[in-house]
PDB file of C-alpha atoms in Angstrom:
ATOM      1  CA  GLN A  19      95.584 -44.696  66.263  1.00  0.00           C
ATOM      2  CA  GLY A  20      93.179 -44.090  69.050  1.00  0.00           C
ATOM      3  CA  TYR A  21      96.825 -44.119  71.626  1.00  0.00           C
ATOM      4  CA  GLU A  22      98.584 -41.156  68.716  1.00  0.00           C
ATOM      5  CA  GLU A  23      95.442 -39.219  69.043  1.00  0.00           C
ATOM      6  CA  LEU A  24      95.207 -39.550  72.181  1.00  0.00           C
ATOM      7  CA  GLU A  25      98.614 -38.773  72.942  1.00  0.00           C
ATOM      8  CA  ARG A  26      98.534 -35.560  70.143  1.00  0.00           C
ATOM      9  CA  GLN A  27      95.628 -34.095  72.270  1.00  0.00           C
ATOM     10  CA  LEU A  28      97.636 -34.777  75.208  1.00  0.00           C
ATOM     11  CA  LYS A  29     100.366 -32.908  73.938  1.00  0.00           C
ATOM     12  CA  GLU A  30      98.264 -30.470  72.740  1.00  0.00           C
ATOM     13  CA  VAL A  31      97.086 -30.213  76.628  1.00  0.00           C
ATOM     14  CA  PHE A  32     100.187 -30.210  78.282  1.00  0.00           C
ATOM     15  CA  LYS A  33     100.779 -27.432  75.823  1.00  0.00           C
ATOM     16  CA  GLU A  34      98.482 -25.376  75.919  1.00  0.00           C
ATOM     17  CA  ARG A  35      98.241 -25.593  80.291  1.00  0.00           C
ATOM     18  CA  SER A  36     102.173 -25.165  79.825  1.00  0.00           C
ATOM     19  CA  ASN A  37     101.886 -21.415  77.819  1.00  0.00           C
ATOM     20  CA  ILE A  38      98.823 -21.394  80.514  1.00  0.00           C
ATOM     21  CA  LEU A  39     101.000 -21.249  83.866  1.00  0.00           C
ATOM     22  CA  HIS A  40     103.602 -19.028  80.905  1.00  0.00           C
ATOM     23  CA  GLN A  41     100.421 -16.074  81.014  1.00  0.00           C
ATOM     24  CA  LEU A  42      99.379 -16.994  84.409  1.00  0.00           C
ATOM     25  CA  SER A  43     102.721 -16.832  85.794  1.00  0.00           C
ATOM     26  CA  LYS A  44     103.642 -13.558  83.482  1.00  0.00           C
ATOM     27  CA  THR A  45      99.926 -12.738  84.861  1.00  0.00           C
ATOM     28  CA  SER A  46     100.740 -13.230  88.248  1.00  0.00           C
ATOM     29  CA  LYS A  47     104.499 -11.200  87.434  1.00  0.00           C
ATOM     30  CA  GLU A  48     102.274  -7.851  85.929  1.00  0.00           C
ATOM     31  CA  LEU A  49      99.744  -8.438  89.085  1.00  0.00           C
ATOM     32  CA  GLU A  50     102.925  -8.260  91.166  1.00  0.00           C
ATOM     33  CA  GLY A  51     104.091  -5.444  89.776  1.00  0.00           C
ATOM     34  CA  ILE A  52     100.614  -4.331  89.880  1.00  0.00           C
ATOM     35  CA  LYS A  53     100.585  -4.220  93.750  1.00  0.00           C
ATOM     36  CA  VAL A  54     103.231  -3.220  93.824  1.00  0.00           C
ATOM     37  CA  ASN A  55     102.881   0.237  91.859  1.00  0.00           C
ATOM     38  CA  LEU A  56      99.376   0.219  93.501  1.00  0.00           C
ATOM     39  CA  GLN A  57     101.434   0.363  97.117  1.00  0.00           C
ATOM     40  CA  SER A  58     103.289   2.861  95.363  1.00  0.00           C
ATOM     41  CA  LEU A  59     100.685   4.607  94.235  1.00  0.00           C
ATOM     42  CA  LYS A  60      98.820   4.762  97.563  1.00  0.00           C
ATOM     43  CA  ASN A  61     101.933   6.218  99.245  1.00  0.00           C
ATOM     44  CA  ASP A  62     102.677   8.190  96.840  1.00  0.00           C
ATOM     45  CA  GLU A  63      98.577   9.317  96.891  1.00  0.00           C
ATOM     46  CA  VAL A  64     100.024   9.177 100.812  1.00  0.00           C
ATOM     47  CA  SER A  65     102.468  11.360  99.961  1.00  0.00           C
ATOM     48  CA  ALA A  66     100.472  13.679  98.168  1.00  0.00           C
ATOM     49  CA  LYS A  67      97.489  14.497 101.036  1.00  0.00           C
ATOM     50  CA  ASN A  68     100.191  15.156 103.606  1.00  0.00           C
ATOM     51  CA  ASP A  69     101.706  17.705 100.392  1.00  0.00           C
ATOM     52  CA  VAL A  70      98.912  18.998  99.818  1.00  0.00           C
ATOM     53  CA  GLN A  71      97.676  18.912 103.341  1.00  0.00           C
ATOM     54  CA  LYS A  72     101.898  21.060 103.989  1.00  0.00           C
ATOM     55  CA  LEU A  73     100.316  23.389 100.352  1.00  0.00           C
ATOM     56  CA  LEU A  74      96.949  24.425 101.582  1.00  0.00           C
ATOM     57  CA  GLU A  75      98.551  25.243 105.341  1.00  0.00           C
ATOM     58  CA  LEU A  76     101.676  27.349 102.934  1.00  0.00           C
ATOM     59  CA  GLY A  77      98.225  28.543 101.067  1.00  0.00           C
ATOM     60  CA  GLN A  78      96.178  28.939 104.078  1.00  0.00           C
ATOM     61  CA  LYS A  79      99.672  30.785 105.566  1.00  0.00           C
ATOM     62  CA  GLN A  80     100.187  32.693 103.018  1.00  0.00           C
ATOM     63  CA  ARG A  81      96.357  34.125 102.556  1.00  0.00           C
ATOM     64  CA  GLU A  82      97.111  34.953 106.229  1.00  0.00           C
ATOM     65  CA  GLU A  83      99.598  36.764 104.788  1.00  0.00           C
ATOM     66  CA  MET A  84      98.437  38.323 101.667  1.00  0.00           C
ATOM     67  CA  ARG A  85      95.797  39.303 103.729  1.00  0.00           C
ATOM     68  CA  SER A  86      98.516  41.061 107.205  1.00  0.00           C
ATOM     69  CA  LEU A  87      99.569  42.702 103.527  1.00  0.00           C
ATOM     70  CA  GLN A  88      97.262  43.383 102.215  1.00  0.00           C
ATOM     71  CA  GLU A  89      95.893  45.587 105.116  1.00  0.00           C
ATOM     72  CA  ALA A  90      99.818  46.680 106.088  1.00  0.00           C
ATOM     73  CA  PHE A  91      99.077  48.209 101.555  1.00  0.00           C
ATOM     74  CA  GLN A  92      96.112  49.550 101.947  1.00  0.00           C
ATOM     75  CA  LYS A  93      96.385  50.635 105.342  1.00  0.00           C
ATOM     76  CA  GLN A  94     100.037  52.688 103.636  1.00  0.00           C
ATOM     77  CA  LEU A  95      98.077  53.931 100.740  1.00  0.00           C
ATOM     78  CA  ASN A  96      95.809  55.222 103.047  1.00  0.00           C
ATOM     79  CA  GLU A  97      97.667  56.998 105.273  1.00  0.00           C
ATOM     80  CA  ALA A  98      99.075  58.494 100.969  1.00  0.00           C
ATOM     81  CA  ALA A  99      96.313  59.556  99.923  1.00  0.00           C
ATOM     82  CA  GLU A 100      96.151  61.162 103.927  1.00  0.00           C
ATOM     83  CA  LYS A 101      99.543  62.372 102.594  1.00  0.00           C
ATOM     84  CA  ALA A 102      98.937  63.216  99.123  1.00  0.00           C
ATOM     85  CA  GLU A 103      95.563  65.088  99.649  1.00  0.00           C
ATOM     86  CA  LYS A 104      97.395  67.553 102.535  1.00  0.00           C
ATOM     87  CA  GLN A 105      99.959  68.063  99.889  1.00  0.00           C
ATOM     88  CA  GLN A 106      98.184  69.034  97.717  1.00  0.00           C
ATOM     89  CA  ALA A 107      95.880  70.508 100.036  1.00  0.00           C
ATOM     90  CA  THR A 108      99.946  72.748 101.222  1.00  0.00           C
ATOM     91  CA  ILE A 109     100.402  72.770  97.128  1.00  0.00           C
ATOM     92  CA  ASN A 110      96.944  75.208  96.594  1.00  0.00           C
ATOM     93  CA  PHE A 111      97.558  77.002  99.869  1.00  0.00           C
ATOM     94  CA  LEU A 112     101.444  78.027  98.774  1.00  0.00           C
ATOM     95  CA  LYS A 113      99.685  78.369  94.796  1.00  0.00           C
ATOM     96  CA  THR A 114      96.703  81.031  96.575  1.00  0.00           C
ATOM     97  CA  GLU A 115      99.303  82.431  98.785  1.00  0.00           C
ATOM     98  CA  MET A 116     101.852  83.082  95.550  1.00  0.00           C
ATOM     99  CA  GLU A 117      98.792  84.287  93.425  1.00  0.00           C
ATOM    100  CA  ARG A 118      98.150  86.647  96.725  1.00  0.00           C
ATOM    101  CA  LYS A 119     102.150  87.562  97.050  1.00  0.00           C
ATOM    102  CA  SER A 120     102.315  87.811  93.270  1.00  0.00           C
ATOM    103  CA  LYS A 121      98.932  90.832  92.980  1.00  0.00           C
ATOM    104  CA  MET A 122     100.414  92.220  95.969  1.00  0.00           C
ATOM    105  CA  ILE A 123     103.524  92.798  94.105  1.00  0.00           C
ATOM    106  CA  ARG A 124     102.468  93.612  91.142  1.00  0.00           C
ATOM    107  CA  ASP A 125     100.170  96.127  92.987  1.00  0.00           C
ATOM    108  CA  LEU A 126     103.097  97.093  95.547  1.00  0.00           C
ATOM    109  CA  GLN A 127     104.681  98.091  91.492  1.00  0.00           C
ATOM    110  CA  ASN A 128     102.028 100.137  90.158  1.00  0.00           C
ATOM    111  CA  GLU A 129     101.958 101.709  93.345  1.00  0.00           C
ATOM    112  CA  ASN A 130     105.267 102.380  93.309  1.00  0.00           C
ATOM    113  CA  LYS A 131     105.225 103.196  89.750  1.00  0.00           C
ATOM    114  CA  SER A 132     102.012 105.705  90.809  1.00  0.00           C
ATOM    115  CA  LEU A 133     104.666 107.168  94.121  1.00  0.00           C
ATOM    116  CA  LYS A 134     107.385 107.647  90.747  1.00  0.00           C
ATOM    117  CA  THR A 135     104.349 109.965  88.351  1.00  0.00           C
ATOM    118  CA  LYS A 136     103.954 111.425  91.801  1.00  0.00           C
ATOM    119  CA  LEU A 137     106.982 112.377  93.557  1.00  0.00           C
ATOM    120  CA  LEU A 138     108.032 113.501  90.383  1.00  0.00           C
ATOM    121  CA  SER A 139     104.574 115.535  90.072  1.00  0.00           C
ATOM    122  CA  GLY A 140     105.131 116.589  93.666  1.00  0.00           C
ATOM    123  CA  ASN A 141     108.903 118.085  92.763  1.00  0.00           C
ATOM    124  CA  LYS A 142     107.916 119.774  89.776  1.00  0.00           C
ATOM    125  CA  LEU A 143     104.975 120.983  92.097  1.00  0.00           C
ATOM    126  CA  CYS A 144     107.784 121.856  94.732  1.00  0.00           C
ATOM    127  CA  GLY A 145     109.899 124.497  92.401  1.00  0.00           C
ATOM    128  CA  ILE A 146     106.752 125.645  91.251  1.00  0.00           C
ATOM    129  CA  HIS A 147     106.128 126.611  95.168  1.00  0.00           C
ATOM    130  CA  ALA A 148     109.619 127.125  96.473  1.00  0.00           C
ATOM    131  CA  GLU A 149     109.047 129.878  93.616  1.00  0.00           C
ATOM    132  CA  GLU A 150     105.884 130.700  94.748  1.00  0.00           C
ATOM    133  CA  SER A 151     107.244 130.528  98.119  1.00  0.00           C
ATOM    134  CA  LYS A 152     110.115 133.107  97.157  1.00  0.00           C
ATOM    135  CA  LYS A 153     107.050 134.644  95.694  1.00  0.00           C
ATOM    136  CA  ILE A 154     105.416 135.414  98.245  1.00  0.00           C
ATOM    137  CA  GLN A 155     107.577 135.746 100.652  1.00  0.00           C
ATOM    138  CA  ALA A 156     109.015 139.200  98.899  1.00  0.00           C
ATOM    139  CA  GLN A 157     105.503 140.494  98.527  1.00  0.00           C
ATOM    140  CA  LEU A 158     104.459 139.978 102.632  1.00  0.00           C
ATOM    141  CA  LYS A 159     108.256 141.017 102.641  1.00  0.00           C
ATOM    142  CA  GLU A 160     107.036 143.836 100.511  1.00  0.00           C
ATOM    143  CA  LEU A 161     103.850 144.100 102.178  1.00  0.00           C
ATOM    144  CA  ARG A 162     105.403 144.745 105.286  1.00  0.00           C
ATOM    145  CA  TYR A 163     107.510 148.073 104.406  1.00  0.00           C
ATOM    146  CA  GLY A 164     104.728 148.810 102.599  1.00  0.00           C
ATOM    147  CA  LYS A 165     102.582 148.006 105.921  1.00  0.00           C
ATOM    148  CA  LYS A 166     105.104 150.298 108.207  1.00  0.00           C
ATOM    149  CA  ASP A 167     105.082 153.345 105.223  1.00  0.00           C
ATOM    150  CA  LEU A 168     100.856 153.198 105.737  1.00  0.00           C
ATOM    151  CA  ILE A 169     101.617 153.290 109.712  1.00  0.00           C
ATOM    152  CA  PHE A 170     103.574 155.749 108.581  1.00  0.00           C
ATOM    153  CA  LYS A 171     101.551 157.654 107.224  1.00  0.00           C
ATOM    154  CA  ALA A 172      98.527 156.711 108.934  1.00  0.00           C
ATOM    155  CA  GLN A 173     100.398 158.706 111.500  1.00  0.00           C
ATOM    156  CA  GLN A 174     101.320 161.682 109.009  1.00  0.00           C
ATOM    157  CA  LEU A 175      97.699 162.102 107.930  1.00  0.00           C
ATOM    158  CA  THR A 176      96.198 161.691 111.576  1.00  0.00           C
ATOM    159  CA  ASP A 177      98.795 164.913 112.207  1.00  0.00           C
ATOM    160  CA  LEU A 178      97.794 166.344 109.277  1.00  0.00           C
ATOM    161  CA  GLU A 179      94.029 166.379 110.279  1.00  0.00           C
ATOM    162  CA  GLN A 180      95.026 167.562 113.330  1.00  0.00           C
ATOM    163  CA  LYS A 181      97.558 170.683 111.756  1.00  0.00           C
ATOM    164  CA  LEU A 182      94.155 170.672 109.226  1.00  0.00           C
ATOM    165  CA  ALA A 183      91.669 171.362 112.679  1.00  0.00           C
ATOM    166  CA  VAL A 184      94.609 174.110 112.981  1.00  0.00           C
ATOM    167  CA  ALA A 185      94.234 175.548 110.559  1.00  0.00           C
ATOM    168  CA  LYS A 186      90.691 175.381 109.761  1.00  0.00           C
ATOM    169  CA  ASP A 187      89.940 177.193 113.262  1.00  0.00           C
ATOM    170  CA  GLU A 188      92.841 179.760 111.757  1.00  0.00           C
ATOM    171  CA  LEU A 189      91.132 180.647 108.802  1.00  0.00           C
ATOM    172  CA  GLU A 190      87.539 180.712 110.494  1.00  0.00           C
ATOM    173  CA  LYS A 191      89.645 183.246 112.842  1.00  0.00           C
ATOM    174  CA  ALA A 192      90.538 184.828 110.392  1.00  0.00           C
ATOM    175  CA  ALA A 193      87.667 185.460 108.498  1.00  0.00           C
ATOM    176  CA  LEU A 194      89.866 185.357 104.836  1.00  0.00           C
ATOM    177  CA  ASP A 195      87.677 186.331 101.721  1.00  0.00           C
ATOM    178  CA  LYS A 196      86.719 183.461  99.799  1.00  0.00           C
ATOM    179  CA  GLU A 197      89.116 183.944  96.879  1.00  0.00           C
ATOM    180  CA  SER A 198      91.443 184.175  99.511  1.00  0.00           C
ATOM    181  CA  GLN A 199      90.137 180.945 101.603  1.00  0.00           C
ATOM    182  CA  LEU A 200      90.581 178.493  98.546  1.00  0.00           C
ATOM    183  CA  LYS A 201      93.504 180.190  97.534  1.00  0.00           C
ATOM    184  CA  ALA A 202      94.645 179.154 100.979  1.00  0.00           C
ATOM    185  CA  LEU A 203      92.323 175.554 100.651  1.00  0.00           C
ATOM    186  CA  LYS A 204      94.886 174.556  98.070  1.00  0.00           C
ATOM    187  CA  GLU A 205      97.530 175.657  99.033  1.00  0.00           C
ATOM    188  CA  THR A 206      96.748 173.503 102.923  1.00  0.00           C
ATOM    189  CA  VAL A 207      95.616 170.125 100.340  1.00  0.00           C
ATOM    190  CA  GLN A 208      98.864 170.450  98.423  1.00  0.00           C
ATOM    191  CA  LEU A 209     100.917 170.962 100.915  1.00  0.00           C
ATOM    192  CA  CYS A 210      99.419 167.818 102.395  1.00  0.00           C
ATOM    193  CA  LEU A 211      98.945 165.589  99.543  1.00  0.00           C
ATOM    194  CA  SER A 212     103.094 166.626  99.157  1.00  0.00           C
ATOM    195  CA  SER A 213     103.755 166.135 102.733  1.00  0.00           C
ATOM    196  CA  VAL A 214     102.177 162.784 102.828  1.00  0.00           C
ATOM    197  CA  LEU A 215     103.617 161.668  99.519  1.00  0.00           C
ATOM    198  CA  HIS A 216     107.544 162.900 100.071  1.00  0.00           C
ATOM    199  CA  SER A 217     107.075 161.897 103.760  1.00  0.00           C
ATOM    200  CA  GLN A 218     107.617 165.329 104.753  1.00  0.00           C
ATOM    201  CA  PRO A 219     106.189 167.706 107.765  1.00  0.00           C
ATOM    202  CA  PRO A 220     103.900 170.089 105.727  1.00  0.00           C
ATOM    203  CA  ALA A 221     105.057 173.836 106.828  1.00  0.00           C
ATOM    204  CA  ARG A 222     102.180 176.119 108.568  1.00  0.00           C
ATOM    205  CA  ASN A 223     104.191 179.115 107.912  1.00  0.00           C
ATOM    206  CA  LEU A 224     102.284 178.918 104.250  1.00  0.00           C
ATOM    207  CA  ILE A 225      98.977 179.734 105.637  1.00  0.00           C
ATOM    208  CA  PRO A 226      97.618 183.387 106.009  1.00  0.00           C
ATOM    209  CA  ALA A 227      97.199 184.500 108.942  1.00  0.00           C
ATOM    210  CA  LYS A 228      95.848 188.033 106.758  1.00  0.00           C
ATOM    211  CA  PRO A 229      92.208 188.546 108.290  1.00  0.00           C
ATOM    212  CA  ALA A 230      89.098 188.474 105.719  1.00  0.00           C
ATOM    213  CA  GLU A 231      85.540 188.187 106.464  1.00  0.00           C
ATOM    214  CA  LYS A 232      83.826 185.240 108.183  1.00  0.00           C
ATOM    215  CA  LEU A 233      83.084 181.627 105.883  1.00  0.00           C
ATOM    216  CA  THR A 234      80.123 180.932 105.244  1.00  0.00           C
ATOM    217  CA  THR A 235      78.647 177.310 105.557  1.00  0.00           C
ATOM    218  CA  PRO A 236      79.848 175.732 102.152  1.00  0.00           C
ATOM    219  CA  VAL A 237      83.401 176.750 102.646  1.00  0.00           C
ATOM    220  CA  ALA A 238      83.118 175.396 106.422  1.00  0.00           C
ATOM    221  CA  LYS A 239      81.905 172.104 104.520  1.00  0.00           C
ATOM    222  CA  GLY A 240      84.911 172.528 102.047  1.00  0.00           C
ATOM    223  CA  SER A 241      87.187 172.988 104.846  1.00  0.00           C
ATOM    224  CA  LYS A 242      86.203 170.325 106.123  1.00  0.00           C
TER     225      LYS A 242
END
């Protein structure tokens, strides 16, 4: 019984040993797989490091390119802003010029209307002045004729004054009486007025030549 028990225990031991060996073999395989996996992971890690390094280098390059692009874009933005500012200034200037020219056009239109009104008024005034000018010319013509007539009558009056002086001398020499002198003077004045109005030379033979008394002082003044 002791031997059988020992044999049974040995079998169990061998069985456990076989199980342990089997597990060890299995574990060894798992370890081998783990080693392979670790190596693969190491390789992957190296590759990942290389990829990370490449990515870092690419990122640095991209950052530099982005910086360069950003600078170029900023430069373009500044140029665009400067152009926009210049264009805005040009637009403001053109707007101001348009407003100024529009105001000038309105002023010219108003001035044109005013000039049209003044022209119409001037045309009316010209018509009125033309009529007045015609009247004035006619009046000047009449005045010229009147001036000639006045000159002619002034000459006649001069001649009459001379004739009156001669008549006075004759009257004084003739020594007419007072009534005859008054009558002669009236006839002489009528003759002078008639001669002036009708432009006819006076007749000297109408003055009476018969002798009479000498004129007194009042009669002499009246004859003058």
